[in-house]
DNA sequence: TTGTACGCGTTATCAA
DNA sequence: TTGATAACGCGTACAA
């Protein structure tokens, strides 16, 4: 049991109380300095590319660092600089469809640089949210992104010691910085596309009326209809649930009462899938007889539909990237206020190709 | 522009060079100590519930901390303790279906306690993976979880300064600790369920043959068929793609050649959805005439199917939790080795209810 | 060009 | 019971 390995300074071996893993101490800057035969300060300057160091010395230090596979301790750096280089991302919809692209966008916008994302799932529970936020603040995150589960306003966190950006679900305080998808614009875009395809007998099968998203999309669609001088088939949008079942049932009812319908704008891709099924079973051809549009552009549903489904894409990744950008700006001292709306995008497939 | 706000110690105001946000310095332990009229050491003890402090003093300190809404600097703590209380989670499939539940399980297992998750998306790129790992190591994560995009073995990261656990995609080094889903067992479970439902003319429509998962599931199914003394309808499993289209086409072919088939085990829920469509259009009743099973238990596909789809659930959340647990053990000095397999679970719905 | 010394915010150890 | 002090690992004035 004599310590004849790693011959250098065995007397430190017993100093650390609680060596969880492998008992191998991580190498520090002073290890590098010692091996290179210089002071810690010089080693630091050499490694950080400071100018005041002789080329030969720098080479020596770099070699030593390489040999010891030195990696500077970010915690120590952060402690010194006052910024941790991390942001907290608290999501309320990790299992769901909406937070993931947002998260990807944010991770994307940060990832390349020197910022890492600490992820927490609060699952719609404000107690848990508070808990996570305290933990993140304790870790001295430089900022927070709060991702909601649905686009309805949520209570503000109030004054926080770091900048906060709300994504998908806006804060109810207009002083906060929020980013949301443009549901009104999405609905409008849907109708405009159908009109451009030459449709005039348009119906809307929306989702759960308790969601602001459902109503907003209908509002936008109605605006576009008005501008085109068209009446909604059936007189009003149909509200129900975000399911295929609802889409099927509603479509059947619609066909029974208004067999001359030539386009259906759906509140989600799931609803649209139900519509497509009902139409096929009634013998209608899509898009020849009836055009169908979804919303969300959920790839697995839209691409695999028969025919593949034209859908409104909410640009969630862009929303995430933008949230990250806004947070970044706020961290630099230029906070934005109010609600910023990210425009939708048309994902064109065959279900409307006129 | 006189500083007559926050009256306390304005002379420090100009000390910090780079006040990104609000110019408000975060309160430190020494602020608390000063306000409470005690030393830093005493304040620390009081806040951490150490015994050697008078009750009255503790109250005083607690009050001061409360008043200043003090939150201890985790970075300083970590620097001292040598553990950051964070783990890095590198995923290769953030947009996909499999990493999210795994991630949730891991977040769940850690989240309640004192560990936070740093998330990185490497997108299947080993360069990016290496980059992220270096960044995480620089942040002194206490461990790493590597989540693959599919269950085929992947190259080991080799010796790392912290414990590593591989989830979903195992490492090719048996000395590493990996957790995977039981694809063989899942296939077996599928056939056993169909046999228990009284089916004897079973066919298999699998996915992309280049995936180990596709082949493994078939192997397990074949074992169960052998044990039941049954022959596979068509003599062999059909391989194709992970799409509804493939499921539809394959099912049609199957019905043409083997109209007496009474059960189909599918390689995924998407494939199963295609099967169901083809069966319905051929006039077959599910499950009366033909039972159909999926794999993955992808809620949005399985629950909304007609009829709702029985599926094999891979227990990915459990896999994530287990990965977190194994990582935790390794961090405590008890690393596990080899590949651990998480059993599947039957998600029973109407498409097989005999 | 190099080295010394200080501070970042905590906790633990000792002495008072 | 309390307080001064030494770490933790690094960057950076300042002195040599």
XYZ file of C-alpha atoms (C1' of nucleotides) in Angstrom:
740
model
C 0.000 0.000 0.000
C 2.939 2.342 -0.442
C 2.157 5.244 -2.665
C 4.649 4.762 -5.423
C 2.354 5.834 -8.201
C 2.079 9.259 -9.768
C 5.305 9.958 -7.966
C 4.928 13.676 -7.510
C 3.543 14.833 -4.203
C 1.991 11.930 -2.353
C 1.640 13.828 0.879
C -1.580 15.409 -0.317
C -3.174 12.040 -0.866
C -5.052 11.766 2.390
C -6.129 15.378 2.575
C -9.488 15.183 0.787
C -12.114 13.585 2.991
C -14.684 12.301 0.604
C -13.361 11.011 -2.662
C -16.503 9.735 -4.308
C -15.016 8.707 -7.593
C -11.743 6.998 -8.301
C -9.873 8.962 -5.676
C -8.277 10.912 -8.493
C -7.923 14.596 -7.743
C -8.706 16.891 -10.631
C -5.670 18.781 -11.780
C -5.557 22.459 -10.988
C -3.776 25.428 -12.380
C -1.108 25.182 -9.703
C -0.348 21.626 -10.839
C 0.238 22.965 -14.319
C 2.343 25.827 -13.000
C 4.468 23.510 -10.914
C 5.073 21.112 -13.795
C 5.949 23.994 -16.095
C 8.185 25.515 -13.448
C 6.432 28.874 -13.380
C 4.120 30.718 -11.030
C 0.370 30.310 -11.020
C -0.090 33.799 -12.377
C 2.176 33.171 -15.335
C 0.461 29.894 -16.075
C -2.889 31.653 -16.030
C -1.704 34.339 -18.403
C -0.151 31.812 -20.742
C -3.289 29.730 -20.934
C -5.574 32.708 -21.396
C -3.542 34.154 -24.226
C -2.445 37.235 -22.337
C 0.249 39.200 -24.108
C 2.730 39.634 -21.279
C 4.362 36.244 -21.491
C 7.386 34.959 -23.386
C 6.602 32.600 -26.265
C 8.869 29.919 -24.897
C 7.207 30.052 -21.495
C 3.779 29.845 -23.049
C 4.756 26.726 -24.964
C 6.047 25.188 -21.781
C 2.832 25.931 -19.924
C 0.641 24.723 -22.752
C 2.585 21.481 -22.870
C 2.203 20.992 -19.149
C -1.537 21.677 -19.343
C -1.857 19.240 -22.188
C 0.111 16.581 -20.374
C -2.048 16.869 -17.267
C -5.164 17.305 -19.418
C -5.924 20.392 -17.443
C -9.348 21.925 -17.655
C -9.929 25.182 -15.774
C -12.484 25.070 -12.985
C -15.508 26.944 -14.236
C -16.916 27.349 -10.749
C -13.879 29.242 -9.593
C -13.986 31.399 -12.693
C -17.660 32.104 -12.195
C -17.158 32.981 -8.579
C -14.551 35.477 -9.616
C -16.324 36.942 -12.613
C -19.738 37.095 -11.019
C -21.428 35.305 -13.894
C -22.038 31.614 -13.972
C -22.521 31.265 -17.699
C -25.700 29.293 -17.116
C -29.370 30.031 -17.613
C -32.265 28.249 -16.026
C -35.026 26.925 -18.223
C -38.188 26.067 -16.339
C -40.751 24.263 -18.429
C -44.299 23.283 -17.633
C -44.809 20.933 -20.504
C -41.839 18.668 -20.842
C -43.889 15.673 -21.927
C -45.928 17.810 -24.255
C -45.288 18.948 -27.718
C -44.579 22.638 -27.305
C -41.769 23.075 -24.852
C -39.334 20.812 -26.680
C -38.846 22.847 -29.841
C -38.698 25.979 -27.712
C -36.069 24.346 -25.585
C -34.156 23.270 -28.678
C -34.175 26.769 -30.029
C -32.883 28.172 -26.774
C -30.233 25.498 -26.427
C -29.259 26.166 -30.002
C -28.937 29.915 -29.521
C -26.826 29.527 -26.400
C -25.072 26.251 -26.990
C -22.511 27.404 -29.465
C -21.227 30.029 -27.076
C -20.340 29.799 -23.463
C -23.769 29.446 -21.924
C -25.270 26.182 -20.686
C -28.886 25.439 -19.907
C -30.101 24.092 -16.583
C -33.374 22.331 -17.242
C -36.215 21.974 -14.763
C -39.690 20.568 -15.237
C -42.295 22.204 -13.038
C -45.249 20.260 -14.451
C -47.724 23.061 -14.192
C -47.296 23.250 -10.447
C -46.464 26.719 -9.174
C -45.063 25.376 -5.912
C -42.637 23.234 -7.800
C -41.877 26.162 -10.059
C -40.975 28.330 -7.091
C -38.838 25.577 -5.683
C -36.908 25.140 -8.908
C -36.436 28.849 -9.331
C -34.940 29.149 -5.877
C -32.586 26.291 -6.631
C -31.543 27.914 -9.906
C -31.025 31.255 -8.251
C -28.894 29.509 -5.673
C -26.768 28.204 -8.525
C -26.461 31.796 -9.661
C -27.930 31.382 -13.116
C -27.505 34.529 -15.186
C -31.094 34.440 -16.368
C -34.322 32.479 -16.556
C -36.593 31.319 -19.342
C -40.049 30.222 -18.269
C -41.838 28.031 -20.791
C -45.591 27.613 -20.335
C -47.781 24.708 -21.267
C -50.257 26.745 -23.267
C -50.460 30.234 -24.678
C -52.714 31.739 -22.032
C -51.208 34.444 -19.774
C -49.653 33.312 -16.532
C -48.807 35.142 -13.310
C -45.600 37.147 -13.374
C -42.748 36.060 -11.156
C -42.375 39.671 -10.156
C -38.999 41.153 -9.396
C -36.208 38.681 -9.823
C -32.498 39.205 -9.217
C -31.805 38.082 -12.798
C -33.553 38.771 -16.103
C -36.535 36.609 -16.963
C -38.087 35.822 -20.332
C -41.450 34.103 -20.669
C -41.914 31.850 -23.666
C -45.090 30.429 -25.174
C -47.205 31.488 -22.181
C -46.830 35.243 -21.657
C -46.562 36.917 -18.270
C -49.575 38.914 -17.144
C -47.304 41.850 -16.340
C -46.662 43.942 -19.465
C -43.373 45.110 -17.976
C -42.028 41.583 -18.314
C -40.585 40.259 -21.550
C -42.722 37.572 -23.165
C -42.631 35.752 -26.473
C -45.662 34.031 -27.903
C -46.816 32.427 -31.091
C -49.134 34.390 -33.309
C -52.348 32.447 -33.036
C -54.485 35.174 -34.530
C -52.068 35.466 -37.421
C -51.999 31.704 -37.790
C -55.761 31.518 -38.128
C -55.684 34.329 -40.624
C -52.939 32.646 -42.573
C -54.966 29.463 -42.751
C -58.006 31.134 -44.281
C -55.903 33.224 -46.611
C -54.250 30.109 -47.926
C -57.572 28.362 -48.468
C -58.967 31.403 -50.220
C -55.878 31.554 -52.395
C -56.583 27.939 -53.305
C -59.957 29.087 -54.588
C -62.095 27.824 -51.725
C -65.199 29.719 -50.742
C -67.223 27.337 -48.558
C -64.903 27.226 -45.544
C -65.693 25.668 -42.180
C -63.688 25.728 -38.961
C -63.344 22.845 -36.547
C -61.488 24.229 -33.581
C -60.315 22.709 -30.313
C -61.074 23.150 -26.641
C -62.779 26.530 -26.221
C -61.158 27.061 -22.826
C -57.824 27.588 -24.565
C -57.025 31.095 -25.659
C -55.206 29.523 -28.589
C -58.420 27.984 -29.885
C -60.294 31.238 -29.756
C -57.468 33.375 -31.117
C -57.027 31.181 -34.151
C -60.717 31.488 -34.877
C -60.588 35.252 -34.472
C -57.816 35.523 -37.032
C -59.621 33.212 -39.398
C -62.793 35.258 -39.067
C -60.905 38.444 -39.892
C -59.570 36.901 -43.062
C -63.008 35.630 -43.998
C -64.478 39.082 -43.514
C -61.810 40.612 -45.662
C -62.496 38.078 -48.372
C -66.198 38.736 -48.075
C -66.952 35.146 -47.164
C -69.321 33.624 -44.646
C -68.230 30.806 -42.385
C -70.017 27.604 -43.349
C -72.387 26.753 -40.517
C -72.269 30.326 -39.306
C -69.754 29.709 -36.538
C -66.650 27.757 -35.626
C -67.122 24.401 -33.938
C -65.391 23.981 -30.579
C -64.726 20.643 -28.940
C -61.515 18.899 -27.951
C -57.984 18.559 -29.331
C -58.596 14.974 -30.480
C -59.008 12.979 -33.659
C -62.306 11.748 -32.316
C -63.692 15.238 -32.136
C -62.384 15.971 -35.605
C -64.130 12.922 -37.047
C -67.414 13.570 -35.322
C -67.485 17.243 -36.161
C -66.636 16.563 -39.783
C -69.434 14.028 -40.109
C -71.909 16.495 -38.663
C -70.657 19.168 -40.979
C -71.036 16.983 -44.042
C -74.550 16.103 -43.026
C -75.663 19.693 -42.611
C -73.490 21.384 -45.204
C -72.532 18.943 -47.923
C -71.249 21.781 -50.080
C -68.326 22.615 -47.785
C -65.104 22.782 -49.796
C -62.500 23.499 -47.122
C -61.988 22.854 -43.419
C -59.568 24.718 -41.203
C -58.788 22.652 -38.128
C -57.581 23.783 -34.718
C -54.862 21.169 -34.583
C -53.278 18.412 -36.613
C -55.015 15.788 -34.525
C -58.382 17.277 -35.315
C -57.384 17.444 -38.966
C -56.460 13.775 -38.962
C -59.954 13.003 -37.738
C -61.409 15.183 -40.467
C -59.419 13.409 -43.135
C -60.676 10.051 -41.931
C -64.279 11.186 -41.932
C -63.927 12.682 -45.386
C -62.347 9.574 -46.836
C -65.081 7.422 -45.369
C -67.731 9.672 -46.833
C -66.185 9.238 -50.243
C -64.886 12.797 -50.575
C -61.536 13.384 -52.197
C -58.962 15.562 -50.467
C -58.063 18.094 -51.681
C -60.191 17.893 -54.867
C -63.556 17.992 -53.111
C -62.517 19.368 -49.744
C -59.254 20.964 -48.678
C -58.088 20.346 -45.099
C -55.618 22.270 -42.999
C -54.175 21.507 -39.597
C -52.355 23.608 -37.034
C -49.085 22.896 -35.168
C -47.308 21.059 -37.960
C -46.672 18.073 -35.747
C -44.492 16.140 -38.106
C -45.508 12.617 -37.162
C -49.158 13.425 -37.668
C -48.950 15.767 -40.618
C -46.502 13.904 -42.863
C -48.104 10.537 -42.340
C -51.630 11.711 -43.026
C -53.505 10.717 -46.152
C -52.901 12.915 -47.976
C -50.038 14.631 -46.145
C -51.454 17.528 -44.242
C -50.907 21.202 -44.897
C -50.473 22.823 -41.512
C -49.622 26.040 -39.725
C -46.203 25.855 -38.120
C -45.824 28.037 -35.058
C -42.079 28.416 -35.451
C -41.468 27.247 -31.936
C -37.766 26.787 -32.450
C -37.520 30.337 -33.628
C -39.483 31.343 -30.558
C -36.934 29.560 -28.395
C -34.027 31.155 -30.184
C -35.612 34.546 -29.876
C -36.260 33.997 -26.187
C -32.618 33.166 -25.725
C -31.619 36.268 -27.663
C -33.891 38.510 -25.595
C -32.548 37.009 -22.414
C -29.056 37.591 -23.620
C -29.779 41.220 -24.352
C -31.350 41.664 -20.938
C -28.271 40.144 -19.344
C -26.199 42.711 -21.195
C -28.318 45.457 -19.739
C -30.859 45.988 -22.535
C -34.056 44.392 -21.335
C -37.107 44.290 -23.597
C -40.634 44.749 -22.311
C -44.013 43.539 -23.416
C -45.208 40.689 -25.542
C -43.390 39.844 -28.741
C -45.269 37.759 -31.271
C -43.525 35.246 -33.511
C -45.229 34.880 -36.878
C -46.388 31.504 -38.110
C -45.266 29.759 -41.236
C -47.215 27.717 -43.741
C -46.142 24.092 -44.043
C -47.542 23.215 -47.422
C -48.447 19.612 -48.186
C -50.927 17.886 -50.433
C -54.119 18.254 -48.415
C -54.672 21.724 -49.874
C -52.655 21.646 -53.066
C -55.256 23.040 -55.396
C -28.481 61.546 -10.080
C -27.497 61.430 -6.406
C -27.680 57.990 -4.959
C -30.311 58.441 -2.311
C -31.855 55.031 -2.860
C -31.086 51.816 -1.017
C -29.350 54.003 1.501
C -26.931 51.550 2.992
C -23.422 51.587 1.627
C -23.223 53.609 -1.548
C -19.445 53.647 -1.545
C -19.338 50.171 -3.046
C -21.475 51.212 -5.938
C -18.682 51.843 -8.390
C -16.563 48.878 -7.402
C -17.967 46.219 -9.718
C -16.939 46.794 -13.293
C -19.597 45.125 -15.302
C -23.071 45.291 -13.832
C -25.138 43.735 -16.548
C -28.447 43.747 -14.803
C -30.017 46.426 -12.643
C -26.757 47.289 -10.953
C -28.040 45.551 -7.856
C -25.367 43.531 -6.116
C -26.548 40.165 -4.831
C -26.480 40.043 -1.067
C -23.790 37.941 0.503
C -23.295 36.234 3.783
C -21.224 39.114 5.084
C -24.151 41.478 4.424
C -26.301 39.271 6.577
C -23.637 39.053 9.263
C -23.193 42.797 9.333
C -26.924 43.454 9.604
C -27.255 40.873 12.364
C -24.204 42.251 14.142
C -22.300 38.989 14.187
C -19.294 37.537 12.415
C -19.495 35.770 9.099
C -18.667 32.472 10.701
C -21.494 32.742 13.182
C -23.920 33.740 10.496
C -22.931 30.709 8.474
C -23.431 28.386 11.412
C -26.765 29.913 12.285
C -28.078 29.556 8.756
C -26.831 26.014 8.368
C -28.404 24.833 11.586
C -25.129 24.132 13.344
C -25.542 23.429 17.050
C -22.939 25.812 18.476
C -24.996 28.968 18.309
C -27.285 30.656 20.823
C -30.973 30.520 19.960
C -31.323 34.268 20.196
C -28.411 34.840 17.851
C -29.808 32.376 15.360
C -33.130 34.193 15.310
C -31.339 37.460 14.713
C -29.359 36.029 11.801
C -32.374 34.343 10.284
C -34.275 37.603 10.437
C -31.445 39.456 8.757
C -31.202 36.830 6.027
C -34.929 37.016 5.494
C -34.895 40.788 5.338
C -32.137 40.819 2.729
C -33.670 37.791 0.997
C -30.296 36.161 1.191
C -29.599 33.100 -0.874
C -26.233 31.401 -0.415
C -23.950 31.336 -3.429
C -23.935 27.776 -4.683
C -20.790 28.335 -6.723
C -18.782 29.224 -3.653
C -20.173 26.218 -1.852
C -19.363 23.943 -4.759
C -15.860 25.304 -5.029
C -15.301 24.440 -1.417
C -17.032 21.102 -1.310
C -15.619 19.860 -4.570
C -19.011 18.833 -5.925
C -21.130 21.037 -8.094
C -24.421 19.280 -7.507
C -25.026 19.161 -11.246
C -25.016 16.395 -13.798
C -24.679 16.766 -17.527
C -27.224 15.155 -19.771
C -26.134 14.867 -23.380
C -28.874 13.743 -25.704
C -28.736 12.839 -29.352
C -32.433 12.872 -29.988
C -33.964 15.923 -28.434
C -36.542 16.355 -31.163
C -37.273 12.678 -31.188
C -39.550 10.635 -29.109
C -37.183 8.657 -26.938
C -34.888 11.023 -25.155
C -37.649 13.115 -23.606
C -39.172 10.516 -21.299
C -35.671 9.390 -20.383
C -34.788 12.961 -19.607
C -37.953 13.346 -17.558
C -37.167 10.277 -15.540
C -33.683 11.515 -14.809
C -34.851 15.000 -13.938
C -37.457 13.424 -11.732
C -34.994 11.225 -9.885
C -32.601 14.097 -9.273
C -34.885 17.074 -9.153
C -36.389 16.554 -5.761
C -32.979 16.534 -4.187
C -30.046 18.827 -4.623
C -28.940 17.905 -8.114
C -29.709 19.911 -11.229
C -29.459 18.800 -14.827
C -27.433 20.596 -17.465
C -28.944 19.712 -20.810
C -27.085 19.524 -24.108
C -28.252 18.367 -27.497
C -25.500 16.811 -29.579
C -27.751 15.875 -32.521
C -25.986 12.692 -33.348
C -22.743 14.509 -34.035
C -19.776 13.145 -32.135
C -17.804 16.358 -32.586
C -20.564 18.330 -30.983
C -20.824 15.683 -28.304
C -17.163 16.019 -27.468
C -17.499 19.770 -27.380
C -20.432 19.657 -24.985
C -18.741 17.139 -22.757
C -15.704 19.349 -22.419
C -17.917 22.297 -21.533
C -19.765 20.238 -18.931
C -16.538 18.960 -17.453
C -15.343 22.530 -17.245
C -18.441 23.305 -15.238
C -17.430 20.462 -12.977
C -20.531 18.326 -13.339
C -20.508 15.441 -10.916
C -21.544 12.965 -13.584
C -22.774 12.442 -17.127
C -25.736 10.716 -18.707
C -25.446 10.068 -22.415
C -28.760 9.435 -24.152
C -28.611 7.872 -27.583
C -30.988 8.263 -30.482
C -31.543 4.566 -31.009
C -30.769 1.361 -29.153
C -27.745 0.296 -31.151
C -24.373 0.274 -29.337
C -22.285 3.398 -29.532
C -18.583 4.089 -28.960
C -17.537 4.449 -25.351
C -16.290 7.795 -24.154
C -13.456 5.973 -22.494
C -11.998 7.143 -19.217
C -13.732 10.215 -17.894
C -12.947 12.175 -14.744
C -16.542 11.673 -13.591
C -18.914 8.713 -13.718
C -20.830 8.178 -16.955
C -24.062 6.309 -17.570
C -25.288 5.487 -21.065
C -29.045 5.405 -21.573
C -31.087 3.959 -24.422
C -28.010 3.446 -26.614
C -25.491 1.275 -24.734
C -21.747 1.824 -24.764
C -19.712 -0.720 -26.690
C -17.419 -1.121 -23.706
C -18.864 -3.666 -21.247
C -16.970 -1.968 -18.429
C -19.208 1.069 -18.826
C -22.633 1.281 -17.246
C -25.464 1.221 -19.771
C -29.236 1.009 -19.520
C -31.368 -0.131 -22.409
C -34.924 -1.119 -23.128
C -35.690 -4.802 -23.485
C -36.534 -5.086 -27.155
C -36.280 -8.857 -27.223
C -38.531 -9.049 -24.179
C -40.920 -6.584 -25.752
C -41.306 -8.678 -28.865
C -41.827 -11.747 -26.756
C -44.376 -9.950 -24.628
C -46.282 -8.947 -27.736
C -46.640 -12.472 -29.033
C -47.429 -13.863 -25.607
C -50.239 -11.382 -25.254
C -51.663 -12.242 -28.666
C -51.436 -15.944 -27.899
C -53.181 -15.338 -24.583
C -55.937 -13.632 -26.555
C -56.371 -16.871 -28.458
C -54.682 -15.833 -31.686
C -52.810 -18.430 -33.714
C -52.296 -16.874 -37.161
C -49.853 -14.148 -36.188
C -47.910 -11.940 -38.584
C -45.206 -9.408 -37.878
C -44.789 -6.090 -39.659
C -41.544 -4.659 -38.366
C -39.670 -1.454 -39.106
C -36.341 -0.499 -40.636
C -34.125 -3.579 -40.625
C -31.018 -1.494 -40.073
C -32.175 -0.827 -36.519
C -31.149 -3.319 -33.909
C -34.447 -2.582 -32.224
C -36.382 -3.882 -35.215
C -34.462 -7.122 -35.324
C -34.426 -7.669 -31.571
C -38.166 -7.301 -31.288
C -38.613 -9.899 -34.005
C -36.179 -12.249 -32.291
C -38.166 -12.089 -29.065
C -41.408 -12.565 -30.922
C -40.005 -15.571 -32.733
C -38.940 -17.125 -29.437
C -42.432 -16.782 -28.056
C -43.924 -18.233 -31.235
C -41.606 -21.228 -31.015
C -42.550 -21.815 -27.425
C -46.215 -21.666 -28.340
C -45.623 -24.042 -31.210
C -46.836 -21.535 -33.767
C -45.578 -20.607 -37.206
C -45.265 -17.023 -38.295
C -47.829 -16.191 -40.957
C -45.928 -15.609 -44.181
C -42.950 -17.495 -42.803
C -40.995 -14.397 -41.840
C -41.306 -10.902 -40.426
C -41.743 -8.046 -42.878
C -39.182 -5.264 -42.655
C -39.650 -1.807 -44.139
C -39.805 1.639 -42.553
C -41.139 3.183 -39.347
C -44.079 4.805 -41.137
C -47.834 4.509 -41.433
C -47.389 4.135 -45.162
C -45.310 1.041 -44.793
C -47.806 -0.351 -42.301
C -50.692 0.164 -44.721
C -48.895 -1.297 -47.681
C -47.566 -4.285 -45.799
C -50.950 -5.005 -44.306
C -52.620 -4.935 -47.691
C -50.069 -7.363 -49.067
C -50.523 -9.592 -46.071
C -54.290 -9.700 -46.475
C -53.927 -10.554 -50.126
C -51.600 -13.473 -49.523
C -52.825 -14.651 -46.138
C -56.447 -13.671 -45.630
C -56.670 -15.946 -42.612
C -54.300 -13.863 -40.491
C -55.882 -13.127 -37.099
C -53.235 -10.956 -35.417
C -50.503 -8.505 -36.419
C -47.625 -7.461 -34.228
C -46.204 -4.170 -35.449
C -42.757 -2.733 -34.972
C -44.072 0.656 -33.944
C -47.285 2.510 -33.263
C -46.996 4.339 -36.551
C -46.830 1.101 -38.444
C -49.777 -0.161 -36.431
C -51.803 2.907 -37.346
C -51.205 2.081 -40.983
C -52.294 -1.494 -40.366
C -55.496 -0.398 -38.716
C -56.340 1.812 -41.671
C -55.723 -0.964 -44.160
C -57.784 -3.415 -42.121
C -60.694 -1.033 -41.793
C -60.665 -0.363 -45.502
C -60.647 -4.064 -46.251
C -63.734 -4.467 -44.095
C -62.040 -6.403 -41.296
C -63.089 -5.711 -37.713
C -60.423 -5.025 -35.097
C -60.046 -6.853 -32.801
C -62.802 -9.350 -33.697
C -61.283 -10.454 -37.001
C -57.717 -9.307 -36.528
C -55.925 -8.124 -33.395
C -53.296 -5.402 -33.807
C -50.472 -4.413 -31.509
C -48.062 -1.511 -31.690
C -44.773 -0.792 -30.003
C -43.607 2.363 -28.170
C -46.951 3.333 -26.657
C -46.757 6.786 -28.176
C -49.790 8.245 -26.521
C -50.949 10.582 -29.280
C -50.918 7.770 -31.803
C -52.087 4.892 -29.648
C -54.991 6.486 -27.775
C -56.414 8.193 -30.824
C -56.320 5.123 -33.019
C -59.473 3.334 -34.093
C -59.791 1.308 -32.004
C -57.316 2.532 -29.389
C -54.131 0.599 -29.828
C -52.631 -1.942 -27.489
C -48.917 -1.275 -27.417
C -45.654 -2.232 -25.779
C -44.426 0.534 -23.497
C -40.660 0.634 -23.112
C -40.761 2.272 -19.696
C -38.477 5.039 -20.804
C -39.162 7.166 -17.765
C -38.176 4.298 -15.567
C -35.072 3.927 -17.692
C -34.247 7.569 -17.054
C -34.857 7.245 -13.332
C -32.725 4.156 -13.204
C -29.956 5.878 -15.121
C -30.032 8.671 -12.589
C -29.925 6.181 -9.749
C -26.958 4.324 -11.234
C -25.148 7.579 -11.781
C -25.827 8.551 -8.211
C -24.421 5.273 -6.937
C -21.348 5.684 -9.092
C -20.864 9.167 -7.696
C -20.982 7.668 -4.223
C -18.242 5.263 -5.184
C -20.282 2.211 -6.199
C -20.167 2.114 -9.979
C -22.103 -0.541 -11.863
C -20.778 -2.204 -14.996
C -22.369 -3.749 -18.032
C -25.723 -3.403 -19.693
C -28.847 -3.307 -17.579
C -32.114 -4.047 -19.331
C -35.371 -2.383 -18.362
C -38.387 -4.625 -18.913
C -41.280 -3.481 -21.076
C -44.847 -3.111 -19.969
C -48.071 -3.921 -21.781
C -50.327 -0.946 -22.441
C -53.630 -2.673 -22.969
C -56.244 -0.996 -25.149
C -59.086 -2.203 -27.338
C -57.213 -3.282 -30.448
C -56.491 -6.664 -28.869
C -59.230 -6.989 -26.256
C -60.428 -10.462 -27.136
C 8.667 39.087 -18.504
C 7.622 36.985 -14.155
C 5.988 36.524 -9.376
C 3.357 38.018 -5.102
C -0.810 38.924 -3.133
C -5.606 39.747 -2.969
C -10.437 38.736 -3.581
C -14.700 36.094 -5.245
C -18.473 33.776 -1.102
C -18.562 29.868 1.596
C -17.598 26.342 5.149
C -14.645 24.142 8.667
C -11.207 24.359 12.119
C -9.460 26.127 15.643
C -8.646 29.657 19.432
C -10.741 32.932 22.320
C -21.055 30.526 22.255
C -18.462 33.375 19.084
C -14.844 35.047 15.851
C -10.603 35.104 13.221
C -8.535 32.442 9.626
C -7.494 29.155 6.174
C -8.828 26.889 2.439
C -11.447 25.972 -2.569
C -9.222 27.472 -7.835
C -8.793 31.132 -10.502
C -7.842 36.038 -12.609
C -5.577 40.250 -12.132
C -3.553 44.531 -10.234
C 0.818 45.581 -8.816
C 5.561 44.971 -7.601
C 9.877 42.970 -8.785
